[in-house]
Amino acid sequence: MFCALFFSPQIAVHTMTSKLEQLKRYTTVVADTGDLDAIARLQPVDATTNPSLLLKAATFPRYARMMAQIQQDFSGNPQAACEQFAVAVGTEILSLIPGRISTEVDARLSFDEQATYEYALRLIDRYEQQGVDRQRVLIKIAATWEGIQAARRLEKLNIQTNLTLLFSFAQAAACADAGVFLISPFVGRIYDWYKKALDREYVGIEDPGVQSVSRIYRYYKGNDYQTIVMGASFRNLGQIEQLAGCDRLTISPELLEQLSNESAPLERKLQSSGQSEGRAFVDEQSFRWAHNEDAMANEKLAEGIRAFARDQEKLEKLFR
C-alpha cells in the first residue's frame, strides 16, 4: 500500500547528527513509501491515501480477497465498492499506526459542495461501522471553493479535514478561514510550473514553491490560525532545508536517504513568531478572482483534479 508516513519531531540531540535528525527537531517529518512492512517497522504516527495510490493497491495480491468480497457485497454499485475499499485499506493501515488515516473524497465531486459533504459523511459512517473512531480519520478534499465550504461544515461536526491540491494563497486563506485541520501546499509542483513557464532554475529562497509555503506559514502563525501547514512534493534538498520549521513536511524516500547521509548543520528557517500580513477577507467572489489571477494555481489544481478523477474511474472499472 502506498501511503505517507508521519513522524513526531525529536528533542535536541547532543552529538553531530544527520540533517534528517536535525530536521526532526523543528518539523514533523513525513516519509512516502509503498511498503506496508515499512509501516510496521518504522511505526509512523499517521498515513494518507488518494485515488491513485488506492488504484495501485488494488493490483497487490494481498488485497485480492478483500476486493473479491467487496465486489460480491456491492455488486452493481462500483461507487459504493470504491468507498468501501478505501475504508477497508484505511482500516488495515490503522491497525499498524497509532495516529490517523487520510481518505480522499471522489475528485469528480470537487465542484459540488453538498455531494462532497455527503461523501465525507458516508466515509465516516463506513469507518465507524468498522469500529474506527472519527478522531482517527482525516477527510481529504481538493481545495476548491466548494471543497473548502464542505470542509467548514464537516469541521463543525468534529470531522477533521485535509485540504489537498493547494497551490494559491487564496486557497490557503480560505482554508484558514474555514478552520480546516490541515493543508498540503505542493512545493515541487509549483516549482515545476515556474521552471517550465519561465525557463529558469530556482535555488534556495528564490524557489517559488518555497516562497509560497513560507508566506502561508507566516500568515497562519501571525494571525493565530490553528490549521497545520504540511509542505509536500519536494524536488531537492534545498527546498526542504529552506522550509525547516514548517509544521510538517512530506519527503520522498530518496530525499530522506540523502538527508540521513548528510551531517552538515541544518538551520531552522521558519519561525512561529515574526511579522505577517493581516487577515485576508475571503468570500466566494474574492476567492475566485484571486485564484483566477494565479495562472500556475489554476493549471495545477485543474490538472490534479483531472488526474485523480481518471484514477477513480479506473478503480471503479475494477469493481464492475
XYZ file of N, CA and C in Angstrom, residues 112-319:
624
model
N -18.795 20.373 -6.189
C -20.144 20.153 -5.653
C -20.036 20.062 -4.135
N -20.372 21.152 -3.457
C -20.235 21.201 -2.002
C -21.068 20.143 -1.308
N -22.345 20.039 -1.659
C -23.230 19.109 -0.962
C -22.812 17.663 -1.193
N -22.450 17.335 -2.429
C -22.045 15.961 -2.736
C -20.750 15.605 -2.015
N -19.814 16.554 -1.924
C -18.575 16.326 -1.183
C -18.873 16.074 0.289
N -19.739 16.899 0.844
C -20.141 16.776 2.249
C -20.764 15.405 2.515
N -21.674 14.982 1.655
C -22.352 13.707 1.836
C -21.400 12.524 1.658
N -20.473 12.644 0.719
C -19.483 11.587 0.502
C -18.616 11.421 1.754
N -18.215 12.552 2.329
C -17.409 12.510 3.553
C -18.172 11.837 4.688
N -19.445 12.151 4.828
C -20.253 11.524 5.876
C -20.340 10.018 5.681
N -20.444 9.596 4.418
C -20.508 8.155 4.148
C -19.185 7.482 4.524
N -18.067 8.136 4.212
C -16.774 7.568 4.578
C -16.661 7.405 6.093
N -17.060 8.440 6.824
C -17.007 8.366 8.287
C -17.917 7.264 8.805
N -19.115 7.158 8.220
C -20.049 6.116 8.643
C -19.463 4.728 8.386
N -18.812 4.551 7.236
C -18.198 3.252 6.920
C -17.068 2.942 7.899
N -16.274 3.953 8.237
C -15.212 3.738 9.221
C -15.793 3.351 10.582
N -16.825 4.037 10.988
C -17.410 3.744 12.298
C -18.036 2.356 12.320
N -18.551 1.886 11.175
C -19.064 0.523 11.100
C -17.943 -0.496 11.269
N -16.710 -0.088 10.933
C -15.546 -0.949 11.118
C -14.951 -0.802 12.522
N -15.601 0.008 13.349
C -15.118 0.211 14.708
C -14.046 1.273 14.832
N -13.902 2.112 13.808
C -12.882 3.165 13.802
C -13.520 4.490 14.209
N -12.986 5.109 15.248
C -13.489 6.405 15.703
C -13.133 7.499 14.702
N -14.025 8.459 14.509
C -13.775 9.537 13.552
C -12.545 10.373 13.895
N -12.118 10.332 15.146
C -10.922 11.063 15.550
C -9.656 10.484 14.924
N -9.760 9.309 14.341
C -8.591 8.688 13.704
C -8.625 8.852 12.187
N -9.573 9.653 11.679
C -9.729 9.821 10.236
C -9.663 11.294 9.853
N -8.932 11.581 8.777
C -8.962 12.893 8.140
C -9.573 12.716 6.755
N -10.526 13.557 6.405
C -11.145 13.500 5.090
C -10.375 14.432 4.150
N -9.808 13.862 3.087
C -9.050 14.650 2.116
C -9.985 15.206 1.049
N -9.863 16.499 0.811
C -10.750 17.196 -0.128
C -9.912 18.165 -0.955
N -10.172 18.239 -2.251
C -9.496 19.216 -3.102
C -9.888 20.624 -2.673
N -8.911 21.532 -2.637
C -9.135 22.881 -2.107
C -9.756 23.812 -3.139
N -10.925 23.399 -3.680
C -11.768 24.299 -4.463
C -12.622 25.107 -3.488
N -13.322 26.123 -3.988
C -14.215 26.879 -3.108
C -15.268 25.949 -2.508
N -15.850 25.083 -3.347
C -16.884 24.180 -2.881
C -16.321 23.176 -1.869
N -15.125 22.670 -2.142
C -14.498 21.729 -1.223
C -14.215 22.354 0.131
N -13.762 23.595 0.120
C -13.441 24.294 1.367
C -14.709 24.534 2.192
N -15.804 24.876 1.514
C -17.052 25.101 2.244
C -17.617 23.797 2.813
N -17.442 22.702 2.082
C -17.849 21.405 2.624
C -17.013 21.073 3.858
N -15.703 21.379 3.787
C -14.820 21.135 4.930
C -15.238 21.965 6.136
N -15.648 23.197 5.910
C -16.123 24.061 7.004
C -17.274 23.381 7.750
N -18.214 22.814 7.002
C -19.364 22.142 7.609
C -18.936 20.878 8.338
N -18.002 20.136 7.755
C -17.546 18.893 8.370
C -16.807 19.153 9.683
N -15.988 20.196 9.710
C -15.239 20.526 10.927
C -16.192 20.826 12.078
N -17.346 21.402 11.774
C -18.323 21.708 12.814
C -18.949 20.439 13.388
N -18.844 19.340 12.645
C -19.349 18.045 13.127
C -18.248 17.219 13.782
N -17.101 17.856 14.016
C -15.944 17.166 14.591
C -15.390 16.107 13.638
N -15.553 16.373 12.331
C -14.935 15.550 11.288
C -13.821 16.394 10.695
N -12.589 16.024 10.962
C -11.464 16.877 10.576
C -10.995 16.565 9.170
N -10.454 17.603 8.510
C -10.191 17.528 7.080
C -8.746 17.848 6.725
N -8.352 17.342 5.561
C -7.034 17.563 4.977
C -7.272 18.128 3.583
N -7.033 19.426 3.386
C -7.290 20.076 2.102
C -6.054 19.963 1.223
N -6.221 19.278 0.103
C -5.107 18.941 -0.761
C -5.175 19.706 -2.078
N -4.179 19.478 -2.954
C -4.079 20.198 -4.226
C -4.142 21.702 -3.988
N -3.326 22.169 -3.070
C -3.326 23.584 -2.702
C -2.109 24.281 -3.307
N -2.364 25.304 -4.125
C -1.309 25.987 -4.860
C -1.310 27.510 -4.700
N -2.430 28.095 -4.322
C -2.512 29.560 -4.261
C -2.706 30.044 -2.830
N -2.318 31.315 -2.601
C -2.542 31.927 -1.292
C -4.036 32.061 -1.021
N -4.821 32.286 -2.070
C -6.272 32.390 -1.899
C -6.838 31.100 -1.306
N -6.367 29.955 -1.793
C -6.812 28.671 -1.235
C -6.433 28.568 0.240
N -5.194 28.938 0.552
C -4.716 28.840 1.937
C -5.511 29.748 2.867
N -5.786 30.987 2.425
C -6.536 31.934 3.255
C -7.952 31.437 3.496
N -8.571 30.892 2.453
C -9.938 30.380 2.598
C -9.976 29.166 3.523
N -8.961 28.312 3.447
C -8.904 27.135 4.319
C -8.768 27.543 5.782
N -7.923 28.536 6.036
C -7.758 29.012 7.409
C -9.064 29.600 7.933
N -9.730 30.393 7.093
C -10.999 30.998 7.478
C -12.046 29.929 7.784
N -11.977 28.802 7.066
C -12.936 27.716 7.268
C -12.584 26.840 8.463
N -11.381 27.022 9.025
C -10.981 26.254 10.194
C -10.645 24.802 9.891
N -10.092 24.536 8.698
C -9.741 23.159 8.370
C -8.557 22.705 9.225
N -8.419 21.402 9.398
C -7.383 20.870 10.277
C -5.998 20.977 9.660
N -5.857 20.670 8.353
C -4.535 20.605 7.735
C -4.631 20.950 6.258
N -3.586 21.620 5.736
C -3.486 21.875 4.301
C -2.175 21.297 3.777
N -2.166 20.976 2.474
C -0.971 20.413 1.843
C -0.560 21.242 0.625
N 0.177 22.339 0.823
C 0.688 23.107 -0.319
C 1.790 22.332 -1.024
N 1.753 22.299 -2.369
C 2.631 21.443 -3.165
C 3.849 22.213 -3.670
N 4.923 22.160 -2.918
C 6.144 22.898 -3.234
C 6.687 22.527 -4.607
N 6.890 21.237 -4.836
C 7.522 20.781 -6.065
C 6.734 21.086 -7.312
N 5.420 20.953 -7.246
C 4.607 21.205 -8.438
C 4.589 22.690 -8.788
N 4.627 23.547 -7.761
C 4.733 24.988 -8.019
C 6.069 25.291 -8.698
N 7.135 24.718 -8.160
C 8.471 24.867 -8.733
C 8.493 24.391 -10.182
N 7.892 23.227 -10.451
C 7.873 22.673 -11.806
C 7.235 23.645 -12.790
N 6.119 24.236 -12.386
C 5.388 25.130 -13.294
C 6.227 26.350 -13.645
N 6.813 26.980 -12.639
C 7.600 28.192 -12.900
C 8.873 27.878 -13.678
N 9.478 26.755 -13.394
C 10.688 26.366 -14.124
C 10.389 26.198 -15.602
N 9.263 25.564 -15.912
C 8.881 25.354 -17.307
C 8.393 26.645 -17.959
N 7.570 27.392 -17.245
C 6.967 28.598 -17.833
C 7.998 29.687 -18.107
N 8.965 29.853 -17.207
C 9.943 30.924 -17.335
C 11.319 30.433 -17.780
N 11.429 29.119 -17.974
C 12.671 28.519 -18.471
C 13.884 28.945 -17.653
N 13.782 28.770 -16.350
C 14.903 29.097 -15.478
C 14.903 28.187 -14.255
N 16.069 28.083 -13.642
C 16.217 27.275 -12.436
C 16.065 28.173 -11.205
N 15.577 27.580 -10.107
C 15.414 28.326 -8.861
C 16.158 27.605 -7.748
N 16.850 28.373 -6.918
C 17.646 27.813 -5.838
C 17.316 28.543 -4.536
N 17.252 27.782 -3.434
C 17.084 28.380 -2.121
C 15.800 29.164 -1.972
N 15.909 30.321 -1.355
C 14.742 31.137 -1.041
C 14.073 31.707 -2.282
N 14.752 31.686 -3.427
C 14.150 32.185 -4.669
C 13.110 31.223 -5.225
N 13.108 29.998 -4.776
C 12.202 28.976 -5.281
C 10.747 29.400 -5.033
N 9.904 29.478 -6.081
C 8.509 29.914 -5.898
C 7.710 29.005 -4.964
N 8.001 27.702 -4.976
C 7.302 26.793 -4.071
C 7.662 27.059 -2.626
N 8.938 27.309 -2.373
C 9.403 27.651 -1.028
C 8.766 28.957 -0.569
N 8.747 29.940 -1.459
C 8.162 31.236 -1.112
C 6.682 31.114 -0.787
N 5.960 30.274 -1.529
C 4.526 30.093 -1.298
C 4.255 29.518 0.084
N 4.954 28.435 0.438
C 4.724 27.801 1.735
C 5.185 28.707 2.870
N 6.300 29.414 2.668
C 6.801 30.331 3.698
C 5.780 31.428 3.985
N 5.187 31.959 2.936
C 4.179 33.013 3.114
C 2.959 32.480 3.858
N 2.493 31.302 3.461
C 1.333 30.710 4.124
C 1.623 30.446 5.595
N 2.800 29.900 5.887
C 3.192 29.600 7.267
C 3.197 30.872 8.111
N 3.830 31.938 7.598
C 3.877 33.207 8.345
C 2.480 33.781 8.541
N 1.643 33.668 7.530
C 0.280 34.193 7.607
C -0.513 33.450 8.682
N -0.412 32.141 8.712
C -1.140 31.348 9.702
C -0.665 31.653 11.116
N 0.648 31.639 11.307
C 1.180 31.842 12.654
C 0.959 33.276 13.124
N 1.141 34.236 12.217
C 0.985 35.639 12.587
C -0.434 36.021 12.932
N -1.403 35.239 12.431
C -2.810 35.526 12.693
C -3.472 34.467 13.582
N -2.647 33.653 14.222
C -3.120 32.669 15.210
C -4.106 31.654 14.646
N -3.931 31.282 13.374
C -4.725 30.191 12.823
C -4.144 28.873 13.325
N -5.008 27.915 13.621
C -4.561 26.616 14.127
C -4.341 25.586 13.027
N -4.726 25.898 11.809
C -4.567 24.969 10.688
C -3.103 24.583 10.496
N -2.845 23.297 10.360
C -1.490 22.773 10.179
C -1.048 22.946 8.735
N 0.198 23.400 8.540
C 0.780 23.542 7.203
C 1.730 22.366 6.962
N 1.435 21.581 5.912
C 2.291 20.450 5.580
C 2.805 20.602 4.150
N 4.061 21.088 4.013
C 4.676 21.209 2.700
C 4.818 19.841 2.055
N 4.567 19.776 0.727
C 4.571 18.487 0.031
C 5.290 18.588 -1.306
N 5.571 17.441 -1.897
C 6.130 17.273 -3.253
C 7.438 18.027 -3.463
N 8.471 17.565 -2.779
C 9.784 18.205 -2.904
C 10.585 17.615 -4.051
N 11.420 18.464 -4.665
C 12.262 18.050 -5.781
C 13.740 17.951 -5.407
N 14.151 18.638 -4.340
C 15.561 18.635 -3.956
C 15.705 18.987 -2.482
N 16.910 18.756 -1.941
C 17.161 19.025 -0.524
C 17.065 20.501 -0.191
N 17.442 21.355 -1.141
C 17.399 22.790 -0.883
C 16.019 23.267 -0.497
N 14.986 22.748 -1.141
C 13.617 23.127 -0.805
C 13.271 22.713 0.620
N 13.684 21.517 0.996
C 13.411 21.024 2.349
C 14.119 21.879 3.388
N 15.396 22.160 3.128
C 16.189 22.924 4.087
C 15.630 24.334 4.278
N 15.108 24.932 3.218
C 14.542 26.272 3.321
C 13.238 26.291 4.111
N 12.596 25.132 4.262
C 11.317 25.064 4.988
C 11.441 24.355 6.329
N 12.665 24.172 6.809
C 12.871 23.596 8.135
C 12.165 24.463 9.176
N 11.298 23.852 9.958
C 10.498 24.586 10.930
C 9.026 24.611 10.579
N 8.681 24.245 9.322
C 7.272 24.126 8.947
C 6.618 23.056 9.815
N 5.310 23.148 10.026
C 4.627 22.194 10.904
C 4.947 20.759 10.514
N 4.749 20.443 9.222
C 5.034 19.109 8.707
C 5.608 19.235 7.294
N 6.438 18.271 6.916
C 6.974 18.188 5.555
C 6.882 16.741 5.114
N 6.344 16.513 3.924
C 6.283 15.158 3.384
C 7.401 14.980 2.368
N 8.248 13.958 2.564
C 9.509 13.811 1.835
C 9.631 12.410 1.264
N 10.095 12.308 0.028
C 10.256 11.006 -0.626
C 11.355 10.197 0.039
N 11.310 8.857 -0.091
C 12.364 8.016 0.488
C 13.753 8.380 -0.023
N 13.854 8.749 -1.305
C 15.147 9.109 -1.868
C 15.735 10.337 -1.184
N 14.916 11.359 -0.987
C 15.404 12.573 -0.329
C 15.628 12.338 1.156
N 14.836 11.482 1.766
C 15.077 11.138 3.167
C 16.438 10.456 3.323
N 16.752 9.598 2.365
C 18.046 8.923 2.401
C 19.182 9.925 2.296
N 19.029 10.902 1.405
C 20.048 11.943 1.278
C 20.189 12.731 2.574
N 19.071 13.070 3.183
C 19.112 13.809 4.443
C 19.813 13.005 5.532
N 19.567 11.703 5.553
C 20.174 10.863 6.587
C 21.663 10.664 6.367
N 22.131 10.862 5.126
C 23.547 10.658 4.814
C 24.380 11.926 4.906
N 23.742 13.066 5.148
C 24.474 14.329 5.278
C 24.416 14.808 6.720
N 25.520 15.376 7.196
C 25.585 15.778 8.609
C 25.954 17.247 8.806
N 25.927 18.040 7.743
C 26.201 19.468 7.893
C 25.103 20.107 8.740
N 25.408 21.213 9.418
C 24.394 21.878 10.250
C 23.157 22.275 9.440
N 21.995 22.077 10.027
C 20.734 22.441 9.391
C 20.048 23.495 10.256
N 19.865 24.668 9.704
C 19.302 25.799 10.442
C 17.789 25.859 10.278
N 17.114 26.188 11.354
C 15.667 26.395 11.257
C 15.403 27.691 10.507
N 14.585 27.605 9.452
C 14.291 28.776 8.619
C 12.953 29.428 8.973
N 11.950 28.611 9.276
C 10.627 29.149 9.578
C 10.413 29.210 11.078
N 9.954 30.364 11.552
C 9.693 30.580 12.969
C 8.226 30.945 13.153
N 7.665 30.538 14.277
C 6.256 30.836 14.542
C 6.033 32.290 14.936
N 7.109 32.981 15.316
C 6.997 34.391 15.671
C 7.445 35.243 14.491
N 7.152 36.516 14.552
C 7.558 37.416 13.477
C 6.358 38.081 12.837
N 6.628 39.069 11.994
C 5.567 39.843 11.381
C 4.897 39.078 10.255
N 3.627 39.369 10.048
C 2.853 38.726 8.999
C 1.838 39.714 8.465
N 1.401 39.488 7.234
C 0.322 40.304 6.690
C -0.960 40.036 7.470
N -1.863 41.020 7.499
C -3.099 40.875 8.259
C -4.050 39.880 7.638
N -5.073 39.524 8.377
C -6.050 38.554 7.897
C -6.730 39.036 6.623
N -6.833 38.113 5.662
C -7.467 38.436 4.388
C -8.970 38.206 4.483
N -9.733 39.095 3.838
C -11.179 38.890 3.748
C -11.443 37.881 2.641
N -12.143 36.816 2.968
C -12.353 35.745 2.000
C -13.847 35.472 1.841
N -14.391 35.854 0.703
C -15.723 35.405 0.323
C -15.588 34.739 -1.049
N -16.664 34.233 -1.582
C -16.563 33.472 -2.828
C -16.027 34.310 -3.978
N -16.522 35.540 -4.099
C -16.080 36.379 -5.212
C -14.595 36.704 -5.123
N -14.132 37.103 -3.932
C -12.716 37.457 -3.782
C -11.827 36.227 -3.955
N -12.285 35.069 -3.469
C -11.523 33.833 -3.636
C -11.371 33.491 -5.112
N -12.480 33.487 -5.819
C -12.427 33.074 -7.222
C -11.579 34.034 -8.052
N -11.671 35.331 -7.766
C -10.868 36.289 -8.528
C -9.376 36.125 -8.222
N -9.041 36.019 -6.945
C -7.626 35.894 -6.582
C -7.034 34.603 -7.136
N -7.792 33.517 -7.057
C -7.284 32.253 -7.592
C -7.190 32.321 -9.117
N -8.145 32.976 -9.746
C -8.129 33.132 -11.201
C -6.911 33.917 -11.665
N -6.460 34.862 -10.857
C -5.309 35.693 -11.223
C -3.988 34.923 -11.133
N -4.008 33.758 -10.506
C -2.802 32.937 -10.363
C -2.846 31.822 -11.408
N -2.172 32.043 -12.544
C -2.226 31.082 -13.648
C -1.684 29.724 -13.233
N -0.588 29.722 -12.470
C 0.001 28.464 -12.018
C -0.997 27.664 -11.201
N -1.631 28.308 -10.224
C -2.559 27.615 -9.332
C -3.756 27.071 -10.090
N -4.279 27.858 -11.039
C -5.394 27.394 -11.854
C -5.048 26.128 -12.604
N -3.901 26.139 -13.271
C -3.499 24.997 -14.083
C -3.220 23.763 -13.227
N -2.498 23.952 -12.131
C -2.104 22.812 -11.309
C -3.289 22.198 -10.562
N -4.207 23.022 -10.086
C -5.394 22.494 -9.409
C -6.227 21.672 -10.387
N -6.474 22.225 -11.571
C -7.270 21.504 -12.569
C -6.583 20.211 -12.992
N -5.287 20.270 -13.196
C -4.508 19.095 -13.584
C -4.602 17.998 -12.522
N -4.459 18.375 -11.255
C -4.514 17.406 -10.172
C -5.884 16.763 -10.050
N -6.946 17.548 -10.174
C -8.303 17.015 -10.095
C -8.552 16.037 -11.232
N -8.130 16.406 -12.445
C -8.324 15.510 -13.593
C -7.608 14.179 -13.386
N -6.380 14.230 -12.894
C -5.600 13.003 -12.703
C -6.257 12.084 -11.678
N -6.712 12.641 -10.555
C -7.379 11.830 -9.542
C -8.712 11.276 -10.060
N -9.425 12.082 -10.864
C -10.703 11.632 -11.407
C -10.509 10.452 -12.339
N -9.470 10.493 -13.182
C -9.207 9.371 -14.095
C -8.888 8.097 -13.313
N -8.100 8.244 -12.253
C -7.761 7.059 -11.460
C -8.969 6.523 -10.697
N -9.858 7.416 -10.286
C -11.092 6.972 -9.637
C -11.938 6.161 -10.613
N -12.007 6.606 -11.853
C -12.772 5.894 -12.879
C -12.163 4.513 -13.140
N -10.841 4.437 -13.178
C -10.170 3.142 -13.389
C -10.432 2.204 -12.216
N -10.457 2.757 -11.009
C -10.717 1.933 -9.835
C -12.134 1.386 -9.873
N -13.099 2.201 -10.287
C -14.486 1.755 -10.372
C -14.628 0.615 -11.377
N -13.877 0.687 -12.497
C -13.960 -0.370 -13.500
C -13.533 -1.713 -12.929
N -12.600 -1.696 -11.971
C -12.161 -2.948 -11.365
C -13.274 -3.610 -10.549
N -14.262 -2.819 -10.112
C -15.348 -3.365 -9.295
C -16.612 -3.633 -10.101
